Amino acid sequence: MSTLSSEAVTTAELAPAPFVPLLDTVEMAVVADGAEPAWTLSEVPGGLRMLQIEAPDTAVEVRLSVPLGDTAGYWHPKANWSRTLVADWEGRSKVGLIDGLAAGCLYDYTGATLLTFAAADPVPDVALRFGVSEENDTHVVHLQLPPSAAPHRFLFVPRSPSVASAMSVLRDWYTTEMPAPLPVPEAARLPLYCTWYAFNQQIDAAQVERQAALAVDMGFGTLIVDDGWQRFGTGRGYAGAGDWTPDTDTFPDFAGHVARVRRSGLRYMIWVAPLLLGPQAECHETWAPFAPADSGVPGAHVLDPRHPEVRTHVVRTCLRLVRDYGLDGLKVDFLNEAMVYAGDGRGDVGQALLLLLTELRDALLTERTDLLLELRQPYVGPGMAAFGNMLRSFDCPADSTANRVRTIDTSLLAVGGVVHSDPLMWDTSGPVEAAARQLIGALHAVPQVSVRLDALSAEQADAVRFWLGQWRRLRPQLLDGTVEPGRPDGLYTLVRSESDGVIVLSVHDERAVSVLPATHRETVLVNATAANRVVVDVQDTGAQVEVDVRGPDGRIIERTQMSLVPGLHSIPVPTMGLALLTKTS
C-alpha cells in the first residue's frame, strides 16, 4: 500500500513514518514509494539550513511537524485572508513557478517564528497539506514532490523574532544563489498611472493623452494602457484575445500616440495576455489545437506553453509590440492560467514556462535594455525574479486594506523587482479622505493609480500630489529600508519602515505607537485611523522635536515645538493626515 496519499481526511490517517529532529522544535519524516530516500541537512551562508533529498525519479513526501505551543498563525504565499490556523483536513495548496511558492511560516503570539521553510528550487509543481493535527496536538506541513532526477532542496530558517525577519534571510539567499534578477529601471520605481479602473475598456488615444498630461504634473513617471487598446477588446470577456493588434478606430496611429505620450515625460506600457486565445481572434483557427483547455477567465482558452510553437509565438508577439510601437514595456497578465495543464501527465508546466519566460526575456532585452515588465500576484515569487521587475498586488479595487496586505505579502519574498500596488481607485465625488486612504494603503509599494484625473476635486488632486510627493521623498525608507509589518494575522496595522535615521510609522488602528525620538532624526507618523490623533509611547531618553502636522490634502494644520519625554503623548493628527517629528536637540 502506498505511503503517499492526499486522500486521507486527516494527516494522522496516513501510513506512519519515522520522524527525526530537524531544527529547533521541528521534526521531519521523508517517505517515498519504492527506494528509501537519502537526505542530508547542512548549514549554508546566512545561518540557513539546507535539506537535500535524493530519490531519483520517485515521488517523495516530506512531512514536517511542530508542537503547537503558543502558535498564532501560519502564513504562506497563497494565504490571502486565511492566515490564522486551519485544521489539517482543510489546508491545501498547489504551487509552481507561476502560482506561488512552496514556502510557509508558522509563528506564535509574540510574532516569533516556529517554522520557516521554502523551496530552494521554485520551478517544479508541489502539492501541500498543512494545518493543525487534532489527533497529535501539532501543526503539520506535508509537501508532495514530483519525481525528479535532481535532488529536492528546501531551505529552513532557525527561529526568528518575526515573520518579516525570517523572510529577509530567505530573500538574501535567493538574491545570492538564484539567476540574476531582471534589471530594475528607474521608471519601475516611480508612481504609475493605469487606465484600467478609470476607463475599463472604453479608452481611446485622446483620453489617454489627456490623462497623461495631468499625470506628469501630479508626479507620475509611467503609464500603463490596460485592456481595451486592442481589436475586439470590448466587454468583460476575452473572446477576442489572441491577435494583439491595436484597435484602429480608437487608436488610429498607435505608434504616433505612444511617441506623444513619451514626449510628455511618461514611460509607456500596455497590457497583454499572450497565452489567452478567444474564438473571435483571426488567429483562432491556427492556434486552437494548441489551446485545448478553458482558461479561468470568461470566453477564452489558454495556450499550452509546453509546445515549442506556442513559446515561439508568444515571444514573437511580445517582441513585435515593443518594437513596432516604441513601447517601454509590457504588463503580462494571466500567465497562471497555464496551470490548468498541471498534473495531466504530459510534462511539467513550470519547466515549460521557465523556457518561455527565458526566451521572452532574452528577446526583449535585446530590443531594449531598460525594459519594464510587470508580473502579477501570484506569479511574483523568487523564481520569477529573472523575468519581471514590477511585481503587482492582485486585484482589489477600492480596497485599501487588501492593497496594504497584498503588497506587504508580496514584498516578504520579493527578490530583485520592486513591488507595485493594485491600481488605486476611489469615488472622485467623495471626500478628500477617500483619496488619501487609498494612497496610504499603497504606501509601502510603488503606488499605481487608476482614476480619471480630470474628474478629481481640487482637494483630491492636492491629495494625490501631496502623497506622491511624500512617497518620493520617503522612497529610501518605504522601498529600500528595513520593514517590519508585524504578524500576518494582524493584517499589518502598524508598519515600520526605517533607514538613514528616518522611520515611517503607518498606523491603521488606534494604539500607543512606540517611538524613539532621540534615536531617529525624523519620525513620520501616518494616521490611517478614524481618530484625529496618534498616541505615541516614547521609549528612549526623548528629544525636543519640531512637529509639522498635515491634513489629507497636504495642507499645513500646525507647526509647533514639543518636548517628547519618556512616556505617552497624544499628537493631534487629522485622520488620513501625517505628522513629521524632526529632532532639534
Coordinates of C-alpha atoms in Angstrom, one line a residue:
M1 CA 0.0 0.0 0.0
S2 CA 1.4 3.4 -0.9
T3 CA 2.6 5.7 1.9
L4 CA 1.9 8.7 -0.3
S5 CA -1.7 9.9 -0.2
S6 CA -3.6 13.1 -0.3
E7 CA -7.0 11.3 0.1
A8 CA -6.9 10.7 3.9
V9 CA -9.2 13.1 5.7
T10 CA -6.5 14.0 8.3
T11 CA -2.8 13.6 8.2
A12 CA -3.0 11.3 11.2
E13 CA -4.7 8.7 9.0
L14 CA -1.7 8.4 6.7
A15 CA 0.6 5.4 6.9
P16 CA 3.0 6.1 9.8
A17 CA 6.6 7.2 9.1
P18 CA 9.5 7.7 11.5
F19 CA 10.1 11.3 12.5
V20 CA 13.5 12.7 13.4
P21 CA 14.5 16.1 14.9
L22 CA 15.3 18.7 12.2
L23 CA 15.7 22.2 13.6
D24 CA 14.5 23.9 16.8
T25 CA 11.3 22.1 17.7
V26 CA 10.6 20.9 14.1
E27 CA 10.5 17.2 13.4
M28 CA 10.6 15.6 9.9
A29 CA 9.8 12.4 8.1
V30 CA 10.7 11.6 4.4
V31 CA 8.8 8.9 2.7
A32 CA 8.7 7.6 -0.9
D33 CA 7.3 4.8 -2.9
G34 CA 9.9 2.2 -3.5
A35 CA 13.5 3.0 -2.6
E36 CA 14.4 4.6 0.7
P37 CA 15.2 8.3 0.1
A38 CA 18.5 9.6 1.2
W39 CA 18.6 13.1 2.8
T40 CA 21.1 15.5 4.4
L41 CA 20.8 18.7 6.4
S42 CA 23.6 21.2 6.2
E43 CA 24.2 24.8 7.2
V44 CA 24.5 27.3 4.3
P45 CA 25.5 31.0 4.4
G46 CA 23.2 33.3 6.3
G47 CA 22.5 30.8 9.1
L48 CA 20.1 28.9 6.9
R49 CA 19.8 25.1 6.8
M50 CA 19.6 23.2 3.5
L51 CA 17.6 20.0 3.4
Q52 CA 18.6 17.9 0.4
I53 CA 16.7 14.8 -0.6
E54 CA 17.8 12.3 -3.2
A55 CA 15.3 9.8 -4.5
P56 CA 15.8 9.7 -8.3
D57 CA 12.7 9.6 -10.4
T58 CA 10.5 8.8 -7.4
A59 CA 7.7 10.8 -5.9
V60 CA 8.6 12.0 -2.4
E61 CA 6.6 13.3 0.5
V62 CA 8.2 15.5 3.2
R63 CA 6.3 15.7 6.5
L64 CA 7.0 18.4 9.0
S65 CA 5.6 18.5 12.5
V66 CA 5.8 21.3 15.1
P67 CA 4.3 21.2 18.7
L68 CA 1.5 23.7 18.9
G69 CA 3.0 25.7 21.8
D70 CA 1.5 29.2 21.7
T71 CA 1.0 29.1 17.9
A72 CA -0.9 32.1 16.5
G73 CA -1.0 31.6 12.7
Y74 CA 0.5 30.2 9.5
W75 CA 1.5 32.4 6.6
H76 CA 2.3 31.2 3.0
P77 CA 2.4 33.0 -0.3
K78 CA -1.1 32.0 -1.3
A79 CA -2.6 32.6 2.2
N80 CA -4.8 35.5 1.0
W81 CA -7.1 36.1 4.0
S82 CA -6.6 32.7 5.6
R83 CA -3.6 33.4 7.8
T84 CA -4.7 32.0 11.1
L85 CA -4.7 28.3 12.0
V86 CA -6.7 25.8 10.0
A87 CA -7.3 22.1 10.6
D88 CA -5.1 19.7 8.5
W89 CA -8.2 18.4 6.8
E90 CA -8.7 21.9 5.3
G91 CA -5.2 23.2 4.5
R92 CA -4.4 22.6 0.8
S93 CA -2.3 24.4 -1.8
K94 CA -0.8 23.6 -5.2
V95 CA 2.1 25.8 -6.2
G96 CA 4.7 26.2 -9.0
L97 CA 6.8 28.7 -10.8
I98 CA 3.8 31.0 -11.8
D99 CA 1.5 30.2 -8.9
G100 CA 3.0 30.8 -5.6
L101 CA 6.0 29.1 -3.9
A102 CA 6.4 26.0 -1.7
A103 CA 7.0 28.1 1.4
G104 CA 5.4 28.7 4.8
C105 CA 5.9 30.3 8.2
L106 CA 4.4 29.2 11.5
Y107 CA 4.6 31.9 14.2
D108 CA 3.4 32.4 17.8
Y109 CA 1.6 35.2 19.6
T110 CA 4.8 37.2 20.1
G111 CA 5.3 37.2 16.4
A112 CA 8.4 34.9 16.6
T113 CA 8.6 32.1 14.1
L114 CA 8.4 28.4 14.9
L115 CA 8.9 27.0 11.4
T116 CA 10.1 28.8 8.3
F117 CA 10.8 26.9 5.1
A118 CA 10.9 27.5 1.3
A119 CA 11.8 25.5 -1.8
A120 CA 15.3 26.3 -3.0
D121 CA 14.2 25.4 -6.5
P122 CA 10.9 27.2 -7.1
V123 CA 10.1 25.8 -10.6
P124 CA 8.6 22.3 -10.0
D125 CA 4.9 21.9 -9.1
V126 CA 4.4 21.0 -5.5
A127 CA 1.2 20.0 -3.6
L128 CA 1.0 20.9 0.1
R129 CA -1.2 19.8 3.0
F130 CA -1.0 21.9 6.2
G131 CA -2.8 22.7 9.4
V132 CA -3.4 21.6 13.0
S133 CA -3.4 17.9 13.6
E134 CA -6.2 17.4 16.0
E135 CA -5.1 13.9 16.9
N136 CA -1.5 14.9 17.7
D137 CA -1.7 18.4 19.0
T138 CA 0.8 19.6 16.4
H139 CA 0.9 21.8 13.3
V140 CA 1.9 19.8 10.2
V141 CA 3.1 20.6 6.7
H142 CA 3.3 17.9 4.1
L143 CA 4.9 18.5 0.8
Q144 CA 4.3 16.1 -2.1
L145 CA 7.1 16.4 -4.6
P146 CA 7.1 15.1 -8.1
P147 CA 9.6 12.6 -9.4
S148 CA 12.9 14.3 -10.2
A149 CA 16.3 13.3 -11.4
A150 CA 17.8 16.2 -9.5
P151 CA 17.8 16.3 -5.6
H152 CA 14.9 18.1 -3.9
R153 CA 16.2 21.1 -1.9
F154 CA 14.5 23.1 0.9
L155 CA 15.7 26.0 3.0
F156 CA 14.9 26.3 6.7
V157 CA 15.4 29.4 8.8
P158 CA 16.1 29.0 12.5
R159 CA 13.7 30.6 15.0
S160 CA 13.4 34.4 14.2
P161 CA 11.8 37.3 16.1
S162 CA 9.3 37.9 13.3
V163 CA 8.0 36.6 10.0
A164 CA 9.5 39.6 8.2
S165 CA 12.9 39.0 9.7
A166 CA 12.8 35.3 8.7
M167 CA 11.8 36.1 5.2
S168 CA 14.6 38.6 4.8
V169 CA 17.1 35.8 5.4
L170 CA 15.4 33.8 2.6
R171 CA 15.4 36.8 0.3
D172 CA 19.2 37.3 0.9
W173 CA 19.8 33.6 -0.1
Y174 CA 17.7 33.8 -3.2
T175 CA 19.4 37.1 -4.2
T176 CA 22.8 35.4 -4.0
E177 CA 22.0 32.0 -5.3
M178 CA 19.3 32.4 -7.9
P179 CA 19.9 33.6 -11.5
A180 CA 20.4 37.4 -11.7
P181 CA 17.2 39.3 -11.5
L182 CA 15.9 41.4 -14.3
P183 CA 17.4 44.9 -14.0
V184 CA 15.1 47.5 -12.5
P185 CA 15.0 50.8 -14.4
E186 CA 14.2 54.0 -12.5
A187 CA 10.8 54.1 -14.2
A188 CA 9.8 50.9 -12.4
R189 CA 10.4 52.8 -9.1
L190 CA 8.1 55.8 -9.9
P191 CA 4.4 56.3 -9.3
L192 CA 2.4 54.8 -12.2
Y193 CA -0.9 55.8 -13.8
C194 CA -3.0 52.9 -15.1
T195 CA -6.2 53.2 -17.3
W196 CA -8.0 50.0 -16.1
Y197 CA -10.3 51.1 -13.3
A198 CA -10.6 54.7 -14.7
F199 CA -11.8 53.6 -18.1
N200 CA -12.0 49.8 -18.2
Q201 CA -12.0 49.1 -21.9
Q202 CA -13.6 52.3 -23.0
I203 CA -10.4 54.1 -24.0
D204 CA -9.0 56.0 -26.9
A205 CA -5.9 57.9 -27.8
A206 CA -7.3 61.3 -27.0
Q207 CA -8.4 60.3 -23.5
V208 CA -5.2 58.6 -22.7
E209 CA -3.2 61.7 -23.8
R210 CA -5.4 63.9 -21.6
Q211 CA -4.8 61.8 -18.5
A212 CA -1.1 61.6 -19.3
A213 CA -0.6 65.4 -19.4
L214 CA -2.2 65.6 -15.9
A215 CA -0.3 62.6 -14.6
V216 CA 3.1 64.2 -15.4
D217 CA 2.1 67.3 -13.3
M218 CA 1.0 65.2 -10.4
G219 CA 4.2 63.2 -10.0
F220 CA 3.7 60.1 -12.1
G221 CA 6.5 58.6 -14.1
T222 CA 5.0 55.7 -16.0
L223 CA 1.7 54.9 -17.8
I224 CA 0.0 51.6 -18.4
V225 CA -2.7 51.4 -21.0
D226 CA -4.6 48.4 -19.9
D227 CA -7.1 46.1 -21.6
G228 CA -9.1 47.8 -24.4
W229 CA -6.3 49.1 -26.7
Q230 CA -6.5 46.0 -28.9
R231 CA -9.0 44.9 -31.5
F232 CA -12.0 43.0 -30.0
G233 CA -11.1 44.5 -26.6
T234 CA -14.6 45.3 -25.5
G235 CA -16.9 43.6 -23.0
R236 CA -15.5 42.0 -19.8
G237 CA -14.8 38.7 -21.5
Y238 CA -11.8 37.6 -23.6
A239 CA -13.4 36.0 -26.6
G240 CA -11.3 38.4 -28.9
A241 CA -7.9 37.7 -27.3
G242 CA -5.1 36.4 -29.5
D243 CA -4.3 38.8 -32.3
W244 CA -2.9 41.6 -30.1
T245 CA -3.1 44.4 -32.7
P246 CA -4.4 48.0 -31.9
D247 CA -8.0 48.9 -32.5
T248 CA -7.6 51.4 -35.3
D249 CA -11.0 53.0 -34.5
T250 CA -9.8 54.2 -31.1
F251 CA -6.0 54.3 -31.7
P252 CA -5.6 55.2 -35.5
D253 CA -1.9 55.8 -35.2
F254 CA -0.8 53.8 -32.2
A255 CA 3.0 54.4 -32.7
G256 CA 2.4 58.1 -33.0
H257 CA 0.2 58.2 -29.9
V258 CA 2.9 56.3 -27.9
A259 CA 5.5 58.8 -29.0
R260 CA 3.4 61.8 -28.0
V261 CA 2.8 60.4 -24.5
R262 CA 6.5 59.6 -24.1
R263 CA 7.5 63.1 -25.1
S264 CA 5.2 64.4 -22.3
G265 CA 7.5 62.7 -19.8
L266 CA 5.9 59.3 -19.1
R267 CA 7.2 55.8 -20.0
Y268 CA 4.5 53.9 -21.9
M269 CA 3.4 50.3 -21.3
I270 CA 0.5 48.2 -22.5
W271 CA -1.4 45.2 -21.1
V272 CA -1.2 41.9 -22.9
A273 CA -2.3 38.3 -22.1
P274 CA -0.3 36.4 -24.6
L275 CA -1.5 32.9 -23.5
L276 CA -5.2 33.6 -24.0
L277 CA -7.0 32.7 -27.2
G278 CA -10.6 33.6 -27.9
P279 CA -12.9 32.4 -30.8
Q280 CA -13.2 35.9 -32.3
A281 CA -9.5 36.3 -32.9
E282 CA -8.4 36.0 -36.5
C283 CA -5.6 33.6 -35.5
H284 CA -8.0 31.3 -33.6
E285 CA -8.1 28.6 -36.2
T286 CA -4.3 28.4 -36.3
W287 CA -3.7 28.2 -32.6
A288 CA -6.9 26.4 -31.3
P289 CA -5.1 23.0 -31.5
F290 CA -2.5 24.3 -29.0
A291 CA -5.2 25.6 -26.6
P292 CA -7.5 22.7 -25.7
A293 CA -8.4 23.9 -22.1
D294 CA -10.6 26.7 -21.0
S295 CA -8.8 29.4 -19.1
G296 CA -10.1 30.7 -15.8
V297 CA -11.3 33.9 -17.5
P298 CA -14.5 34.1 -19.4
G299 CA -14.6 33.5 -23.1
A300 CA -11.0 32.3 -23.8
H301 CA -8.9 29.1 -23.9
V302 CA -5.3 29.1 -22.8
L303 CA -2.3 28.2 -24.9
D304 CA -0.3 25.3 -23.6
P305 CA 3.3 26.6 -23.1
R306 CA 4.7 23.0 -23.3
H307 CA 4.5 23.3 -27.1
P308 CA 7.6 25.0 -28.6
E309 CA 5.4 26.5 -31.3
V310 CA 3.5 28.3 -28.5
R311 CA 6.6 29.7 -26.9
T312 CA 7.9 31.0 -30.2
H313 CA 4.5 32.6 -31.0
V314 CA 4.4 34.3 -27.6
V315 CA 7.9 35.7 -27.9
R316 CA 7.3 37.0 -31.4
T317 CA 4.0 38.6 -30.4
C318 CA 5.5 40.5 -27.4
L319 CA 8.7 41.5 -29.3
R320 CA 6.5 42.8 -32.2
L321 CA 4.5 45.0 -29.8
V322 CA 7.6 46.6 -28.2
R323 CA 9.4 47.0 -31.5
D324 CA 6.6 48.3 -33.7
Y325 CA 5.1 50.8 -31.3
G326 CA 8.1 52.0 -29.4
L327 CA 6.9 50.7 -26.0
D328 CA 8.8 50.9 -22.8
G329 CA 7.4 47.6 -21.5
L330 CA 4.5 45.2 -21.1
K331 CA 2.1 44.3 -18.3
V332 CA 2.0 40.5 -18.9
D333 CA -1.3 39.0 -17.5
F334 CA -2.9 35.6 -16.8
L335 CA 0.3 33.5 -17.0
N336 CA -1.0 31.5 -14.1
E337 CA -3.9 30.2 -16.3
A338 CA -1.5 27.8 -17.9
M339 CA -1.6 25.8 -14.6
V340 CA -4.8 24.2 -15.9
Y341 CA -2.5 21.8 -17.6
A342 CA -0.5 20.8 -14.5
G343 CA -0.7 17.2 -13.5
D344 CA -2.0 15.9 -16.8
G345 CA 1.0 13.6 -17.2
R346 CA 2.2 15.4 -20.4
G347 CA 5.1 17.3 -18.9
D348 CA 5.9 19.9 -16.2
V349 CA 4.1 23.2 -16.9
G350 CA 6.6 25.1 -14.7
Q351 CA 9.6 23.9 -16.7
A352 CA 7.8 24.9 -19.9
L353 CA 7.1 28.3 -18.6
L354 CA 10.7 28.7 -17.5
L355 CA 11.7 28.1 -21.1
L356 CA 9.1 30.5 -22.4
L357 CA 10.0 33.3 -19.9
T358 CA 13.7 32.9 -20.6
E359 CA 13.2 33.2 -24.3
L360 CA 10.9 36.1 -23.8
R361 CA 13.3 38.0 -21.5
D362 CA 16.3 37.4 -23.8
A363 CA 14.4 38.6 -26.9
L364 CA 13.0 41.7 -25.2
L365 CA 16.3 42.8 -23.6
T366 CA 18.0 42.5 -27.0
E367 CA 15.4 45.1 -28.2
R368 CA 15.9 47.4 -25.2
T369 CA 17.9 47.0 -22.0
D370 CA 15.7 49.2 -19.8
L371 CA 12.6 47.2 -20.4
L372 CA 9.7 47.3 -17.9
L373 CA 7.9 44.0 -17.3
E374 CA 5.0 43.8 -14.9
L375 CA 4.1 40.4 -13.3
R376 CA 1.0 39.9 -11.1
Q377 CA 0.5 38.1 -7.8
P378 CA 0.6 35.1 -7.5
Y379 CA 3.4 34.7 -10.1
V380 CA 5.8 37.1 -8.3
G381 CA 7.9 34.6 -6.3
P382 CA 11.8 34.3 -6.3
G383 CA 11.7 32.0 -9.4
M384 CA 10.2 34.9 -11.4
A385 CA 12.9 37.5 -10.4
A386 CA 14.7 37.0 -13.7
F387 CA 11.6 37.7 -15.7
G388 CA 9.8 40.7 -14.2
N389 CA 10.9 43.9 -12.5
M390 CA 7.4 45.2 -11.4
L391 CA 5.6 42.8 -9.1
R392 CA 2.0 43.8 -8.7
S393 CA -0.5 43.1 -6.0
F394 CA -3.6 41.0 -7.0
D395 CA -6.8 42.9 -8.0
C396 CA -8.5 44.6 -5.1
P397 CA -10.5 47.6 -6.5
A398 CA -11.1 50.3 -3.9
D399 CA -9.9 48.1 -1.0
S400 CA -7.1 49.9 0.7
T401 CA -6.8 47.2 3.4
A402 CA -6.3 44.5 0.8
N403 CA -3.8 46.6 -1.1
R404 CA -1.8 47.1 2.1
V405 CA -1.9 43.4 3.0
R406 CA -1.2 42.1 -0.5
T407 CA 1.7 44.4 -1.3
I408 CA 3.4 43.5 2.0
D409 CA 2.7 39.8 1.5
T410 CA 4.4 40.1 -1.9
S411 CA 7.3 42.1 -0.6
L412 CA 8.1 39.4 2.0
L413 CA 9.6 37.2 -0.7
A414 CA 10.2 39.7 -3.5
V415 CA 13.7 39.3 -5.0
G416 CA 15.1 41.8 -7.5
G417 CA 12.0 43.6 -8.7
V418 CA 10.0 46.3 -7.0
V419 CA 6.5 45.7 -5.6
H420 CA 3.6 47.7 -7.0
S421 CA 0.1 48.2 -5.7
D422 CA -3.0 47.2 -7.5
P423 CA -4.2 50.4 -9.2
L424 CA -5.9 52.6 -6.7
M425 CA -9.5 53.7 -7.3
W426 CA -11.9 55.8 -5.3
D427 CA -15.1 57.9 -5.6
T428 CA -14.0 61.1 -7.2
S429 CA -17.1 62.8 -5.9
G430 CA -16.3 61.7 -2.3
P431 CA -14.3 63.4 0.4
V432 CA -10.6 64.0 0.2
E433 CA -10.1 61.3 2.9
A434 CA -11.3 58.7 0.3
A435 CA -8.4 59.5 -1.9
A436 CA -5.8 59.7 0.9
R437 CA -6.9 56.4 2.3
Q438 CA -6.2 54.6 -0.9
L439 CA -2.8 56.3 -1.3
I440 CA -1.8 55.4 2.3
G441 CA -2.9 51.8 1.8
A442 CA -0.3 51.6 -1.0
L443 CA 2.4 53.5 0.8
H444 CA 4.8 50.6 1.2
A445 CA 4.9 49.8 -2.5
V446 CA 5.1 51.7 -5.8
P447 CA 1.7 53.3 -6.0
Q448 CA -0.4 52.7 -9.1
V449 CA -3.4 55.0 -9.5
S450 CA -6.4 54.5 -11.8
V451 CA -9.0 57.3 -11.5
R452 CA -9.9 59.9 -14.1
L453 CA -7.5 62.7 -13.1
D454 CA -9.6 65.3 -14.8
A455 CA -12.6 64.3 -12.6
L456 CA -10.8 64.9 -9.3
S457 CA -11.9 67.7 -7.0
A458 CA -9.3 70.3 -6.2
E459 CA -8.8 68.7 -2.7
Q460 CA -8.4 65.2 -4.1
A461 CA -5.9 66.5 -6.7
D462 CA -3.9 68.1 -4.0
A463 CA -4.0 64.9 -2.0
V464 CA -2.6 63.0 -5.0
R465 CA 0.2 65.5 -5.4
F466 CA 1.0 65.6 -1.7
W467 CA 1.1 61.9 -1.0
L468 CA 3.0 61.1 -4.2
G469 CA 5.5 63.8 -3.2
Q470 CA 5.8 62.4 0.3
W471 CA 6.2 58.9 -1.2
R472 CA 9.0 60.1 -3.5
R473 CA 10.8 61.8 -0.5
L474 CA 10.4 58.7 1.7
R475 CA 11.2 56.1 -1.0
P476 CA 14.5 55.1 0.6
Q477 CA 12.6 54.0 3.7
L478 CA 9.4 52.7 2.1
L479 CA 11.0 50.7 -0.7
D480 CA 14.6 50.1 0.4
G481 CA 14.6 50.3 4.2
T482 CA 14.1 47.7 6.9
V483 CA 10.4 47.0 7.0
E484 CA 8.7 45.4 10.0
P485 CA 4.9 45.0 9.4
G486 CA 4.1 42.7 12.4
R487 CA 2.1 39.5 12.5
P488 CA 0.4 38.5 9.2
D489 CA -2.9 37.6 11.1
G490 CA -2.9 41.2 12.4
L491 CA -3.2 42.4 8.8
Y492 CA -0.2 44.7 9.2
T493 CA -1.9 47.5 11.0
L494 CA 1.3 49.1 12.2
V495 CA 4.1 49.1 9.6
R496 CA 7.6 50.4 10.5
S497 CA 10.0 51.3 7.6
E498 CA 13.4 52.6 8.5
S499 CA 16.7 53.7 7.0
D500 CA 19.3 56.5 7.3
G501 CA 17.9 57.8 10.7
V502 CA 14.4 58.2 9.3
I503 CA 11.4 56.0 10.3
V504 CA 8.0 55.9 8.8
L505 CA 5.2 54.5 11.0
S506 CA 1.9 53.7 9.2
V507 CA -0.8 53.4 11.8
H508 CA -4.0 51.7 10.8
D509 CA -5.6 51.1 14.2
E510 CA -5.8 53.1 17.4
R511 CA -2.9 52.1 19.7
A512 CA 0.1 53.5 21.5
V513 CA 2.9 53.6 19.0
S514 CA 6.4 53.1 20.3
V515 CA 8.8 55.8 19.1
L516 CA 12.5 56.6 19.6
P517 CA 12.8 60.4 19.0
A518 CA 16.3 60.5 20.4
T519 CA 17.4 57.8 18.0
H520 CA 15.7 58.9 14.8
R521 CA 16.4 62.3 13.3
E522 CA 12.9 62.2 11.7
T523 CA 9.8 60.2 12.6
V524 CA 6.9 60.2 10.2
L525 CA 3.5 59.3 11.7
V526 CA 0.9 58.4 9.1
N527 CA -2.6 58.4 10.6
A528 CA -4.8 55.9 8.8
T529 CA -7.1 55.5 11.7
A530 CA -10.5 57.1 12.3
A531 CA -9.2 59.2 15.2
N532 CA -7.8 62.7 14.8
R533 CA -4.7 61.9 16.9
V534 CA -1.9 59.5 17.2
V535 CA -0.8 58.3 20.7
V536 CA 3.0 57.7 20.9
D537 CA 5.0 56.0 23.6
V538 CA 8.5 57.4 23.9
Q539 CA 10.8 54.5 24.7
D540 CA 14.2 56.1 24.7
T541 CA 15.5 59.2 26.5
G542 CA 13.3 61.5 24.5
A543 CA 14.1 64.7 22.5
Q544 CA 12.9 68.1 21.6
V545 CA 11.2 67.9 18.2
E546 CA 9.6 70.2 15.6
V547 CA 6.1 68.9 14.8
D548 CA 4.7 69.5 11.3
V549 CA 1.1 68.3 11.0
R550 CA -0.5 68.0 7.6
G551 CA -4.1 67.2 6.5
P552 CA -5.0 64.5 4.0
D553 CA -4.5 67.0 1.1
G554 CA -1.2 68.2 2.5
R555 CA -2.5 71.4 3.9
I556 CA -0.5 72.6 6.9
I557 CA -2.5 72.2 10.1
E558 CA 0.0 73.1 12.7
R559 CA 3.7 73.6 13.3
T560 CA 5.0 73.6 16.8
Q561 CA 7.8 72.5 19.1
M562 CA 7.3 69.6 21.5
S563 CA 9.4 68.0 24.2
L564 CA 8.9 64.3 23.9
V565 CA 10.0 62.9 27.3
P566 CA 9.6 59.2 28.0
G567 CA 6.0 58.0 28.3
L568 CA 2.7 58.6 26.5
H569 CA 1.9 61.7 24.3
S570 CA -1.1 62.5 22.2
I571 CA -0.3 64.2 19.0
P572 CA -3.2 65.8 17.1
V573 CA -3.0 64.4 13.6
P574 CA -6.2 64.5 11.4
T575 CA -7.5 61.2 10.0
M576 CA -5.6 60.4 6.8
G577 CA -3.0 63.0 7.6
L578 CA 0.5 62.8 8.8
A579 CA 2.9 64.4 11.3
L580 CA 6.6 64.9 10.8
L581 CA 8.6 64.9 14.0
T582 CA 12.1 66.3 13.4
K583 CA 14.7 66.2 16.2
T584 CA 16.0 69.6 17.0
S585 CA 18.2 68.7 20.0

